[in-house]
PDB file of C-alpha atoms in Angstrom:
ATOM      1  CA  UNK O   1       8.363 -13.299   0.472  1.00 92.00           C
ATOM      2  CA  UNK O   2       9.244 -10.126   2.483  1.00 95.00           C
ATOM      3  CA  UNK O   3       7.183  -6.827   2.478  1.00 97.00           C
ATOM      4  CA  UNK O   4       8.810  -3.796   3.574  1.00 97.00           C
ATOM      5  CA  UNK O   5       7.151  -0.277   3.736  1.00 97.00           C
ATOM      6  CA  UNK O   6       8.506   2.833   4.380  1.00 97.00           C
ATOM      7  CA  UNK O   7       7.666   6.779   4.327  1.00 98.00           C
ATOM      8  CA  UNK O   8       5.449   6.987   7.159  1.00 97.00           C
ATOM      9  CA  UNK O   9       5.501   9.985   9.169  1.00 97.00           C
ATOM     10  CA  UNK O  10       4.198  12.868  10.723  1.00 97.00           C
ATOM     11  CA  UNK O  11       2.358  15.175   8.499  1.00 98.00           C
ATOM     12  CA  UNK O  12       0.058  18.125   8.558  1.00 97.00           C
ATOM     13  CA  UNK O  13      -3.167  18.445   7.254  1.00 98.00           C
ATOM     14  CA  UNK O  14      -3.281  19.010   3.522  1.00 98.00           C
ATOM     15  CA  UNK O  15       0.190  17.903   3.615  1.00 98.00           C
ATOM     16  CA  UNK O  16       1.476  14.977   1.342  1.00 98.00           C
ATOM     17  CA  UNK O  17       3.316  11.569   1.773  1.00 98.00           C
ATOM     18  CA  UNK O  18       4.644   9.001  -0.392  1.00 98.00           C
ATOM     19  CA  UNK O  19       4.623   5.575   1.011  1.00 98.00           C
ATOM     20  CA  UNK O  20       7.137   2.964  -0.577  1.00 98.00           C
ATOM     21  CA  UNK O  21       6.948  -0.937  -0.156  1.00 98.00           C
ATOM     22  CA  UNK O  22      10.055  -2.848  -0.960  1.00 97.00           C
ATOM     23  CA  UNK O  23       9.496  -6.571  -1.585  1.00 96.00           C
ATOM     24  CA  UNK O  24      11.814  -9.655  -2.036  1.00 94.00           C
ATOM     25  CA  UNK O  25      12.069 -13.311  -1.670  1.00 92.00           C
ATOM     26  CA  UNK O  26      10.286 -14.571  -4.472  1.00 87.00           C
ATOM     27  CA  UNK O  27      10.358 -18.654  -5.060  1.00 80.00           C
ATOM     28  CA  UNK O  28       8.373 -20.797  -6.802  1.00 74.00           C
ATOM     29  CA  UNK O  29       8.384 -19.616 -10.127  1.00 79.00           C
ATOM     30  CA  UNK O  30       7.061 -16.138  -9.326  1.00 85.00           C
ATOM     31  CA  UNK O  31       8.129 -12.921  -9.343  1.00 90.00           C
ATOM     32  CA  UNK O  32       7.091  -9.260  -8.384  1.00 92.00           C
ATOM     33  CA  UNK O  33       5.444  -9.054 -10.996  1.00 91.00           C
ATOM     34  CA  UNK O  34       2.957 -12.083 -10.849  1.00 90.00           C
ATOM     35  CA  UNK O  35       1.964 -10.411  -7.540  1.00 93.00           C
ATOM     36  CA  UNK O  36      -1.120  -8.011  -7.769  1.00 96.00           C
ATOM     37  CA  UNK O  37      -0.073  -5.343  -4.491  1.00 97.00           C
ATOM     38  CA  UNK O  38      -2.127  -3.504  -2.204  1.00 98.00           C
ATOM     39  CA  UNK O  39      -1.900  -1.268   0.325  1.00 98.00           C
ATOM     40  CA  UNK O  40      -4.401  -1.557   3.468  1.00 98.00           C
ATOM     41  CA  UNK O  41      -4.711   1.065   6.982  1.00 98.00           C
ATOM     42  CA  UNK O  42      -5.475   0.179  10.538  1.00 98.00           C
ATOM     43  CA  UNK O  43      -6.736   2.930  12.723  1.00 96.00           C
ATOM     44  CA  UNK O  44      -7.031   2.814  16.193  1.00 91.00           C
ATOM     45  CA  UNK O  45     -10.033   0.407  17.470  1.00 93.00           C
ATOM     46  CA  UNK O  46     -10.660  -0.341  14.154  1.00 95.00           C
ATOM     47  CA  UNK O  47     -10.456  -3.029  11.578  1.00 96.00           C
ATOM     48  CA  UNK O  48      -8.231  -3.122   8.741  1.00 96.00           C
ATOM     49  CA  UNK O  49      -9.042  -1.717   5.565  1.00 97.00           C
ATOM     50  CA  UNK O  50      -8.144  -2.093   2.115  1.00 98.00           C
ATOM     51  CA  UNK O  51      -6.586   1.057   0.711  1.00 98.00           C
ATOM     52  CA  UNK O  52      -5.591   0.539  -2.928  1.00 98.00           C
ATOM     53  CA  UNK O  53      -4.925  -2.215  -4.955  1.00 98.00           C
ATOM     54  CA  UNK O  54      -2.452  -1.981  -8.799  1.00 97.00           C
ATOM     55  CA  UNK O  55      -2.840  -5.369 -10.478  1.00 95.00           C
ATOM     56  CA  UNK O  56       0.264  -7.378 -11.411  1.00 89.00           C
ATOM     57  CA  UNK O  57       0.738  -5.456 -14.768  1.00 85.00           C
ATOM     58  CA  UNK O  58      -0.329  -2.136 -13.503  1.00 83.00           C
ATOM     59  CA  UNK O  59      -3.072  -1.714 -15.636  1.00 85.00           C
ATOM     60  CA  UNK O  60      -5.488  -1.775 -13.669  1.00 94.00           C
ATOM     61  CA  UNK O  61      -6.375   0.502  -9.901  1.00 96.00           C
ATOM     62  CA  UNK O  62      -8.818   0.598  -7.485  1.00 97.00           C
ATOM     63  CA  UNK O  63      -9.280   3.031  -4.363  1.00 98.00           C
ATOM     64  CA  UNK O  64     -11.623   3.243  -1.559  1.00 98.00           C
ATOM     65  CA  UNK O  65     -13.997   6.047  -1.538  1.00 97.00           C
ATOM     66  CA  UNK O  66     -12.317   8.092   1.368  1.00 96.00           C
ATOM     67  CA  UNK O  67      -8.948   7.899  -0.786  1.00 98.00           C
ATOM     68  CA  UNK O  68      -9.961   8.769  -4.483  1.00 97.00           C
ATOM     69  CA  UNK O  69      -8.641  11.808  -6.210  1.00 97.00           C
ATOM     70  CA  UNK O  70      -6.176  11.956  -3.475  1.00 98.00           C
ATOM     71  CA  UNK O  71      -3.931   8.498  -3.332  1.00 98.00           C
ATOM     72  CA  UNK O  72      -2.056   7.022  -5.820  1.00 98.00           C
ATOM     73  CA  UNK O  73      -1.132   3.577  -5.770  1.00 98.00           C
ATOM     74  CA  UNK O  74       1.998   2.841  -8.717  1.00 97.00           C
ATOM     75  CA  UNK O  75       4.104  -0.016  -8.787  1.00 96.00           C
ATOM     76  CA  UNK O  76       8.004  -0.255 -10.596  1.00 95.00           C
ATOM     77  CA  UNK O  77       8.333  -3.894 -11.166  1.00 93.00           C
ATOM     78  CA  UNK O  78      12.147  -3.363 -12.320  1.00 93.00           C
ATOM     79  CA  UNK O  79      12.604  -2.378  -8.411  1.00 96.00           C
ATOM     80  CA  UNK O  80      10.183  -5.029  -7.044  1.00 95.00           C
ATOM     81  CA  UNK O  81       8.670  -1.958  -5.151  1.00 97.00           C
ATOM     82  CA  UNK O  82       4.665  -0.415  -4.948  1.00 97.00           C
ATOM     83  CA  UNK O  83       3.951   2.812  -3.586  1.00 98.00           C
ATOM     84  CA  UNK O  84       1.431   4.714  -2.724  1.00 98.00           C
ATOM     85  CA  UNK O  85       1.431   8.905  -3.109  1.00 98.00           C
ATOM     86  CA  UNK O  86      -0.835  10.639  -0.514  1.00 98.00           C
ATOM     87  CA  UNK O  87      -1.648  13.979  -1.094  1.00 98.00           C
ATOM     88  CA  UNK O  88      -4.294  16.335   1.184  1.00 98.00           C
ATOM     89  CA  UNK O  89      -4.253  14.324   3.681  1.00 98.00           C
ATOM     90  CA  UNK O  90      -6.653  14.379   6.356  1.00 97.00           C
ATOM     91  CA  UNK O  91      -6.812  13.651  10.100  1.00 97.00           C
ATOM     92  CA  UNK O  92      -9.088  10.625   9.471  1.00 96.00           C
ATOM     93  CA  UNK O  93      -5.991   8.861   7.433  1.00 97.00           C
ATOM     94  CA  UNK O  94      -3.806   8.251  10.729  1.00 97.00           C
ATOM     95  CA  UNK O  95      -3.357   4.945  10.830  1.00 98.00           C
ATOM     96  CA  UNK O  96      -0.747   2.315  10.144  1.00 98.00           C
ATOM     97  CA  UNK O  97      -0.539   1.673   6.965  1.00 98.00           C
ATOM     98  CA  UNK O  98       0.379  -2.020   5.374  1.00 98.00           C
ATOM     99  CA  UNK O  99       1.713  -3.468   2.219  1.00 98.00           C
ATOM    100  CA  UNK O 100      -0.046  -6.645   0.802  1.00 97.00           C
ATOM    101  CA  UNK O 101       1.030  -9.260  -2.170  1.00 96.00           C
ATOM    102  CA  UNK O 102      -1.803 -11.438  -3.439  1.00 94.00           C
ATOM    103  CA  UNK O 103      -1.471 -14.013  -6.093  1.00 92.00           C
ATOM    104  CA  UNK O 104      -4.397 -16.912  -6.187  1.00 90.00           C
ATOM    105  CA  UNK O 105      -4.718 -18.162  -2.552  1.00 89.00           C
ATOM    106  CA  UNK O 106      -1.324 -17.021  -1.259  1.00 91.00           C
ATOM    107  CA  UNK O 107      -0.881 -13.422   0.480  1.00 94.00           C
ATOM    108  CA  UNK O 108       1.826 -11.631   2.216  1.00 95.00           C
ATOM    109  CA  UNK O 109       1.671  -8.616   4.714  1.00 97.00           C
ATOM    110  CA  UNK O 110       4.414  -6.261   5.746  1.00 97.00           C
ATOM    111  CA  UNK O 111       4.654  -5.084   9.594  1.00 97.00           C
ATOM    112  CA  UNK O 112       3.268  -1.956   8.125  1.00 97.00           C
ATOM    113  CA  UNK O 113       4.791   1.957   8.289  1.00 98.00           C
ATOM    114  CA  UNK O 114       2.660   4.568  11.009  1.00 98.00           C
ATOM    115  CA  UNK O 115       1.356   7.622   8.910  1.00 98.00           C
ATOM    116  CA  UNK O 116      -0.202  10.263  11.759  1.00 98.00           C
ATOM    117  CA  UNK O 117      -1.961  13.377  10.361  1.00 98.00           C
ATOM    118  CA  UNK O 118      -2.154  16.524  12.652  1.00 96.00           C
ATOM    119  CA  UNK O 119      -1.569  19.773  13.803  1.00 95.00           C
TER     120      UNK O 119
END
């Protein structure tokens, strides 16, 4: 399976982003759409964090505290694609930001997409 994200940028504060994640390669029986998706940041000197996760039917979302009210995570499983809308962003969300498929014991990562939030 392949991850591939996309949208990062350079963005002021307050300013808005939406991150897309492109994935492919499904074998085994599976699909997109067996896969719940998540996306997870990496900030300079520190660990990696998870983001937002959209379970495999989209019914269900969760966020981390820094990110509600102002991420959303959505997923079109006709386009094998999640994404994640960022809006007021804030200095503290610089980081690189990085697509993850989960299903059981088996996860995938993409090489990620740099988001940087300044002035």
């Amino acid at each position: 399976v392949q991850l591939v994200e996309s949208g990062g940028g350079l963005v002021q504060p307050g300013g808005s982003l939406r991150l897309s994640c492109a994935a492919s390669g499904f074998t085994s029986g599976f699909t997109f759409n067996s896969y719940s998706m998540s996306w997870y940041r990496q900030a300079p000197g520190k660990g990696r964090e998870l983001v937002a996760t959209i379970t495999s039917a989209g019914v269900s979302r969760n966020y981390a505290d820094s990110v509600k009210g102002r991420f959303t995570i959505s997923r079109d499983n006709a386009k094998n694609t999640v994404y994640l809308l960022m809006n007021s962003l804030k200095p503290e969300d610089t980081a690189m930001y990085y697509c993850n498929a989960a299903l059981y014991r088996t996860t995938y990562w993409g090489q990620g997409t740099q988001v940087t939030v300044s002035s």
